[in-house]
Coordinates of C-alpha atoms in Angstrom, one line a residue:
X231 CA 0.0 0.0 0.0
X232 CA 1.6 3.3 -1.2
X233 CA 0.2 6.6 0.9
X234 CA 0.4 10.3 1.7
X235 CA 0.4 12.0 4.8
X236 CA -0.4 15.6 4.7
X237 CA 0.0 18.2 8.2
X238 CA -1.7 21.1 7.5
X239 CA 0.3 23.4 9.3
X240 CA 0.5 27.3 10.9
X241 CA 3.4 27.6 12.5
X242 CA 3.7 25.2 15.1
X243 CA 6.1 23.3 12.9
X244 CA 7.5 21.6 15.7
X245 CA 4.4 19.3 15.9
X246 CA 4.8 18.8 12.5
X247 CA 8.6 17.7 12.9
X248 CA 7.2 15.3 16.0
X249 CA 4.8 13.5 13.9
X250 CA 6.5 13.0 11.0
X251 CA 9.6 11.4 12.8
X252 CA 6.8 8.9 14.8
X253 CA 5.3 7.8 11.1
X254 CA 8.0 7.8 9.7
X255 CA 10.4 5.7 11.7
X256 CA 7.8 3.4 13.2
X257 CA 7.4 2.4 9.4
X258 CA 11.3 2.0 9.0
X259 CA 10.9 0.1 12.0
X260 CA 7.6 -2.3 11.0
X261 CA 7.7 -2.3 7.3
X262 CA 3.9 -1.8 7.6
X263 CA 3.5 0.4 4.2
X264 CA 5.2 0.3 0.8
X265 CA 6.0 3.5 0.4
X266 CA 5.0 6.9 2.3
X267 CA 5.5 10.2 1.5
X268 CA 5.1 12.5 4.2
X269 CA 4.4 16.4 3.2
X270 CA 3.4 19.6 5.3
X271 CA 1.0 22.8 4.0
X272 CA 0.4 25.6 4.9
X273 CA 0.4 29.5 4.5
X274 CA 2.7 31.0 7.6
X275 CA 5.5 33.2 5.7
X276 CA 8.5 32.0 7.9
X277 CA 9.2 28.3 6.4
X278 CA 10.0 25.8 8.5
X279 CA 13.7 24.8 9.4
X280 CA 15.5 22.1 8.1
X281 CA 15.2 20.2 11.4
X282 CA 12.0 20.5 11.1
X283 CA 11.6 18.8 7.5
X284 CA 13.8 16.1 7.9
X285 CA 11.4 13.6 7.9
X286 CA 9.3 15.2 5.4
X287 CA 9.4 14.8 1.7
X288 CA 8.5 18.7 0.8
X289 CA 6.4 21.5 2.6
X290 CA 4.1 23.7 0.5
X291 CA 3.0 27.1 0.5
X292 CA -0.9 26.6 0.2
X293 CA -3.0 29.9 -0.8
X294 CA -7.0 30.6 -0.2
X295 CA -8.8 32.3 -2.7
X296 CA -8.9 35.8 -2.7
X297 CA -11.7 38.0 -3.2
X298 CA -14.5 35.8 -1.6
X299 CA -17.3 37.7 0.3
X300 CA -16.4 35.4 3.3
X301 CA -13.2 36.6 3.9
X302 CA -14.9 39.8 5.1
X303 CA -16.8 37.9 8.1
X304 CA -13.7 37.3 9.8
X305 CA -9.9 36.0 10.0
X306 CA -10.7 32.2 10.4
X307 CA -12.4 32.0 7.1
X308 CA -8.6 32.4 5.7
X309 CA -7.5 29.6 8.0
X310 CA -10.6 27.5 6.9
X311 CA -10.6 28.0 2.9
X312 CA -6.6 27.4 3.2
X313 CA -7.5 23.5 4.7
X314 CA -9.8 23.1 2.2
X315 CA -7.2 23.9 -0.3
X316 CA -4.8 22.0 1.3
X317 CA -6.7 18.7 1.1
X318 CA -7.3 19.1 -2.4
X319 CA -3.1 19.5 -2.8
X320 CA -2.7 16.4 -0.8
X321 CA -5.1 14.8 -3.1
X322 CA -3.2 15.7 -6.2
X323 CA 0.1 15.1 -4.7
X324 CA -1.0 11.5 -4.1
X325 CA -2.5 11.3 -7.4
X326 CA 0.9 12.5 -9.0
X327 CA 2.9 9.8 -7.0
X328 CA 0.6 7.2 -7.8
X329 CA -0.7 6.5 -4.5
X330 CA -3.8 4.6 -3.1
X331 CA -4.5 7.1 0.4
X332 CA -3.7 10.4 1.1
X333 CA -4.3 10.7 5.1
X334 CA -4.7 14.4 5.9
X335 CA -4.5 16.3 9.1
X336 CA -3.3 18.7 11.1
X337 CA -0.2 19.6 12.0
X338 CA -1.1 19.0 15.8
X339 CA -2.8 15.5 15.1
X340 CA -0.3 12.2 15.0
X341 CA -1.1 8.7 14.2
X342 CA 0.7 7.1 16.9
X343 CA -0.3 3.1 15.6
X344 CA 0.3 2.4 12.4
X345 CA -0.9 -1.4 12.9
X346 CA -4.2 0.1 13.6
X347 CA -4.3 2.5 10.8
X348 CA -2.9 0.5 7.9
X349 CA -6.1 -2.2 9.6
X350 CA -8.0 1.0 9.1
X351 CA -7.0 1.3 5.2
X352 CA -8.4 -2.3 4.9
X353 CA -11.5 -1.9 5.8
X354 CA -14.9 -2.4 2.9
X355 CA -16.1 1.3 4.0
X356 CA -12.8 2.8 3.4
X357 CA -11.1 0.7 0.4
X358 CA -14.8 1.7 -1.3
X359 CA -15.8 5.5 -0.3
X360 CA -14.3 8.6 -2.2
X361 CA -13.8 10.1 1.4
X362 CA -13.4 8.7 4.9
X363 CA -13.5 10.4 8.2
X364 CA -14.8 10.9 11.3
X365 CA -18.2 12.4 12.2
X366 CA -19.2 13.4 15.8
X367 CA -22.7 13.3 16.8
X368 CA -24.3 15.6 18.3
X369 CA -27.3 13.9 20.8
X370 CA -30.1 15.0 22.7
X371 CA -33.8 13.8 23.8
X372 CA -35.9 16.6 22.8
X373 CA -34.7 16.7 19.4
X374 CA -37.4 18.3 16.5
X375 CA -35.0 18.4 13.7
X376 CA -34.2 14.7 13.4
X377 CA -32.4 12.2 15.9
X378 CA -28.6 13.2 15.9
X379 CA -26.6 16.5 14.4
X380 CA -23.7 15.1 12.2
X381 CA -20.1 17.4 13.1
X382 CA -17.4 16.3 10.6
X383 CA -13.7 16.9 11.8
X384 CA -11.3 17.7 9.5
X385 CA -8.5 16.0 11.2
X386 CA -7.9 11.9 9.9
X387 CA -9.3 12.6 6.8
X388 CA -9.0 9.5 4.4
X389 CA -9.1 10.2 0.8
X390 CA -9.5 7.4 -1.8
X391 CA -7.0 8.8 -4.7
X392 CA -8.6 6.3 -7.6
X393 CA -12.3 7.2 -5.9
X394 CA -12.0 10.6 -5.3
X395 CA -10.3 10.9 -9.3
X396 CA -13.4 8.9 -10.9
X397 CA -16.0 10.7 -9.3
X398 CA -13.9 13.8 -9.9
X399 CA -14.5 15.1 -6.0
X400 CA -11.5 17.5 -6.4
X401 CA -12.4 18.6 -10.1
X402 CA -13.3 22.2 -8.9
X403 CA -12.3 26.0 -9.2
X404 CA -12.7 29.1 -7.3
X405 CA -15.9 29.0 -8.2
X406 CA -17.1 25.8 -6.3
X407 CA -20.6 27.0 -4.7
X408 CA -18.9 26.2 -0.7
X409 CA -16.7 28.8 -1.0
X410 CA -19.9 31.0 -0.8
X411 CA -22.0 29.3 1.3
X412 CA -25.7 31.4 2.2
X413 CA -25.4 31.4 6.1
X414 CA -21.7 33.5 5.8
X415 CA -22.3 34.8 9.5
X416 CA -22.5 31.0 10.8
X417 CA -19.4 29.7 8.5
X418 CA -17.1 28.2 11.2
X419 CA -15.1 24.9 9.8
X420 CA -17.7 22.5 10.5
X421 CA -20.2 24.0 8.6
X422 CA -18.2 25.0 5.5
X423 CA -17.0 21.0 5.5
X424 CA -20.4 20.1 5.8
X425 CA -21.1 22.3 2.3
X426 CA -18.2 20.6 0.7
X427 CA -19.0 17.3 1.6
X428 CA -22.5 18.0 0.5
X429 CA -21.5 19.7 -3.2
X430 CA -18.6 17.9 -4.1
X431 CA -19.1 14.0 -3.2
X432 CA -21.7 11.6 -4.4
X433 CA -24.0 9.9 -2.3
X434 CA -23.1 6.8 -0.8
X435 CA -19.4 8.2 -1.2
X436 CA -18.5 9.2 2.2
X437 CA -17.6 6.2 4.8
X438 CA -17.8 7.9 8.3
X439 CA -15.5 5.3 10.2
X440 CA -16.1 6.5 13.4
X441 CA -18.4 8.6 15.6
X442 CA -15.3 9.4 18.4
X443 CA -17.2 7.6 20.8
X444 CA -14.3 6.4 22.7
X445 CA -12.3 9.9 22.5
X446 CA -11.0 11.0 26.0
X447 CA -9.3 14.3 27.4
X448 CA -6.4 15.0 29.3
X449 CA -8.2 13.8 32.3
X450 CA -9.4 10.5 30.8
X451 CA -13.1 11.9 30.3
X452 CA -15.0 10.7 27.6
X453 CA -15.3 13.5 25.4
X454 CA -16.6 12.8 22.2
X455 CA -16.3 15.4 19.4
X456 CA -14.3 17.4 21.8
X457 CA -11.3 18.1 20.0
X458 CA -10.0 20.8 22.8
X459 CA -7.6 20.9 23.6
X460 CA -6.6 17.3 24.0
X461 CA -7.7 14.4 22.3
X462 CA -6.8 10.9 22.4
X463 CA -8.7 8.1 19.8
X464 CA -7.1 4.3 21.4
X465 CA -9.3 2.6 18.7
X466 CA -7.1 3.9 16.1
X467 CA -4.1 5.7 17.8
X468 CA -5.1 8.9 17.4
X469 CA -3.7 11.6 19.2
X470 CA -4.5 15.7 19.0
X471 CA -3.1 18.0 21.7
X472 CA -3.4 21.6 21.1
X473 CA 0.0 21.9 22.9
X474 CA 0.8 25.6 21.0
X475 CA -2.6 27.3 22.4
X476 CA -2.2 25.1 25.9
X477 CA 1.7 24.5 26.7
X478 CA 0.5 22.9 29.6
X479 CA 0.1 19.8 27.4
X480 CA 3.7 19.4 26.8
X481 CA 4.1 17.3 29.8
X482 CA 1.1 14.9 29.7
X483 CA 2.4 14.5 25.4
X484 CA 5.9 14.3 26.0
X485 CA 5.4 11.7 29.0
X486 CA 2.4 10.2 26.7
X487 CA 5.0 9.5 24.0
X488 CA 7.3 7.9 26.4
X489 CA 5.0 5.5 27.9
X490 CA 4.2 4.7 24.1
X491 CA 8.2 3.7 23.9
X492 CA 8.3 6.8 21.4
X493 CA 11.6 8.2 22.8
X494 CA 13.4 5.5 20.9
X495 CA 13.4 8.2 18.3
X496 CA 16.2 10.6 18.8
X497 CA 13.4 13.7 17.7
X498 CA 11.1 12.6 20.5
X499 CA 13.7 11.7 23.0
X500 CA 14.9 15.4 23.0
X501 CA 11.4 16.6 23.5
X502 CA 10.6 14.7 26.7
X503 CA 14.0 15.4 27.8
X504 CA 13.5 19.2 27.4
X505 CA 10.4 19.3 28.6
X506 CA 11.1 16.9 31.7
X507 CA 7.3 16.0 32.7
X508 CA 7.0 15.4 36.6
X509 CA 5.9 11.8 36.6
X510 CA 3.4 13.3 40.2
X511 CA 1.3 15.0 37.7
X512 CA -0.1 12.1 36.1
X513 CA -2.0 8.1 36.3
X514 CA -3.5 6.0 34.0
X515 CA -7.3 5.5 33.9
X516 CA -8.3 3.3 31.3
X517 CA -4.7 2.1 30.7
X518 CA -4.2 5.6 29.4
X519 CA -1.3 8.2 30.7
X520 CA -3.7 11.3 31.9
X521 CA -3.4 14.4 34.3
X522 CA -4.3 14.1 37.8
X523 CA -7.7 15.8 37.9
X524 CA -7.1 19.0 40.3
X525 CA -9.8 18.6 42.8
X526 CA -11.5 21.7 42.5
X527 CA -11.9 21.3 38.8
X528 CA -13.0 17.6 40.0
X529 CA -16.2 18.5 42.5
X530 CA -17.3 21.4 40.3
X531 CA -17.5 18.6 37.2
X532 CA -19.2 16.4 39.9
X533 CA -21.8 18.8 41.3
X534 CA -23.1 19.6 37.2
X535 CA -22.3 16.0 36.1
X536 CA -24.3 13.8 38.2
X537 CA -27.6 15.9 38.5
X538 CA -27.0 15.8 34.5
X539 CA -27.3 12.0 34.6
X540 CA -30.3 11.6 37.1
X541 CA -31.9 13.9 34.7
X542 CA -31.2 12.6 31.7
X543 CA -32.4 8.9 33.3
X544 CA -35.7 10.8 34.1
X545 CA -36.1 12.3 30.5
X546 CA -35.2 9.0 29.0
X547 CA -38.0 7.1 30.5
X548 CA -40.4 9.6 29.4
X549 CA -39.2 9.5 25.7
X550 CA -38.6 6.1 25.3
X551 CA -42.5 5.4 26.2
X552 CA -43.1 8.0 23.4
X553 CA -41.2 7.1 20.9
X554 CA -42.7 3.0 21.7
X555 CA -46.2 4.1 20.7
X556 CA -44.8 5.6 17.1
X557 CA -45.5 3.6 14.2
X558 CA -42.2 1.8 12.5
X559 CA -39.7 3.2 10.6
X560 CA -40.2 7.4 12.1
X561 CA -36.8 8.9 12.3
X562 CA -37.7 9.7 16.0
X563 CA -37.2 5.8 17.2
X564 CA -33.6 6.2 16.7
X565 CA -32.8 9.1 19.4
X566 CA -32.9 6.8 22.0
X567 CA -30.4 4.6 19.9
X568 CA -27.8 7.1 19.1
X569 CA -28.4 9.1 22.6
X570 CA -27.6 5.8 24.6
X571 CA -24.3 5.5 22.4
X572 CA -23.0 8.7 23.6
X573 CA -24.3 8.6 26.9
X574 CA -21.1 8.2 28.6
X575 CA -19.4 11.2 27.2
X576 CA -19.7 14.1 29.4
X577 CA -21.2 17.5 27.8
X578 CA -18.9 19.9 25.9
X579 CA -20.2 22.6 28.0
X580 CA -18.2 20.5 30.8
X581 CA -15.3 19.7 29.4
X582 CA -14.6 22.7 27.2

């Protein structure tokens, strides 16, 4: 199996130089892939240093188009239409190289198993959708606008280079409806993905391979589609820690990396060295490395998370004798389905 990895980038390029060095040697070590090619995008004018590219096989200067009536709303719209861009690059690179992935993500996001994601590559839903990647949901009981709100995460994106060329997903210009989407004042990234996805690939194209319902924090919470500002995927290896926005972080990765065996690599090694986490700060829950939860942080969770649950339990019974009286196949029977798979994740207004 030949692949791409892409990092799109700002200018934490020392993440970039982390990750690259993990996937990259682990493969020297495991022979797991054919061939890799390992890239980083992005738009920051200072380029990154030679260190940091070492394991990289180029890093590209992606622009966003200019001119769009977006671009007005705010700053982020920049940083938003330059990932887009950027995964249609990594598609072409891949294309160019002959490739049958490109894997794109962000520049904070590693694969830490490549076991797990080469098993990944192998699946039906991935060797046979254009695009794969993961989808939070969104839950609730009192729902009126269906049973679950879909939120796609542009980091682990999977793209399927002879897929995505047949159905011609990247085949596009500046003039691609998405890049002016109608509700410009709610265009975060999740909603401009969402317009993508919708314009540009067919149904039954997409594989969503996961709906992060086993994503924990720092703290070993289950989080769900709570990217911030650490996030940690076992199923598949996944890790993203925000460590530029948070250096707090820096310990719990650097000492996360080591208990992973990761300072075998001379990159990673001189990261936990010069960061020198204090083992006291952390224990495993869930066979996971984790911070020690401080304890005022720990009873104000407690004193909004377990009237949350009693209430919930209460709200439960009363729907699920609702939705029992609805004739077969209403979209409402499902809530209770998709609301009881996410049930263990705490709120994001809790763990934010």
């Amino acid at each position: 199996m030949k692949i791409t990895v892409a990092w799109n980038v700002w200018n934490n390029y020392l993440d970039t130089a982390l990750g690259s060095e993990i996937f990259r040697l682990q493969n020297a070590d495991k022979k797991i892939f054919d061939e890799v090619h390992l890239i980083s995008q992005g738009g920051y004018p200072d380029p990154p240093s030679q260190e940091h590219t070492r394991y990289l096989d180029g890093h590209f200067a992606i622009a966003y188009p200019e001119g769009l009536p977006l671009l007005k709303v705010g700053q982020m719209s920049k940083a938003i239409f330059r990932l887009l861009e950027g995964i249609k690059h990594a598609f072409r690179y891949a294309q160019a190289h002959g490739h049958d992935f490109a894997a794109v993500t962000n520049a904070d996001a590693w694969f830490l198993d490549l076991e797990k994601l080469h098993a990944l590559f192998n699946t039906n839903g991935v060797q046979q959708a254009a695009i794969s990647m993961r989808v939070g949901w969104v839950t609730g009981l009192e729902l009126n606008f269906g049973n679950r709100v879909p939120l796609p995460d542009d980091h682990f994106m999977i793209l399927n280079v002879a897929e995505c060329a047949r159905l011609r997903v990247f085949d596009y210009g500046h003039e691609a409806q998405f890049f002016r989407p109608r509700l410009e004042h709610f265009a975060n990234l999740h909603y401009i993905l969402t317009c993508f996805l919708h314009e540009r690939v067919p149904k039954g194209a997409l594989h969503i391979y996961t709906a992060l319902a086993d994503t924990t924090n720092q703290y070993g919470d289950f989080t769900g589609f709570n990217q911030l500002p650490w996030q940690y995927q076992p199923a598949f290896g996944f890790l993203h820690a925000n460590a530029a926005q948070t250096p707090s972080l820096h310990q719990l990765r650097a000492a996360f990396l080591h208990n992973l065996g990761l300072t075998r690599y001379p990159l990673v090694e001189k990261y936990y060295k010069e960061t020198a986490p204090d083992p006291r700060l952390f224990r495993r829950r869930r066979g996971v490395l984790v911070y020690k939860k401080p304890l005022k942080r720990a009873l104000k969770e407690a004193m909004y998370w377990y009237p949350y649950l009693c209430y919930t339990a209460l709200m439960r019974h009363k729907y699920a004798r609702r939705y029992a009286a609805l004739p077969e196949g209403r979209v409402e029977k499902k809530t209770l389905q998709y609301f009881d798979a996410l049930h263990h994740v705490k709120p994001y207004w809790l763990t934010q």
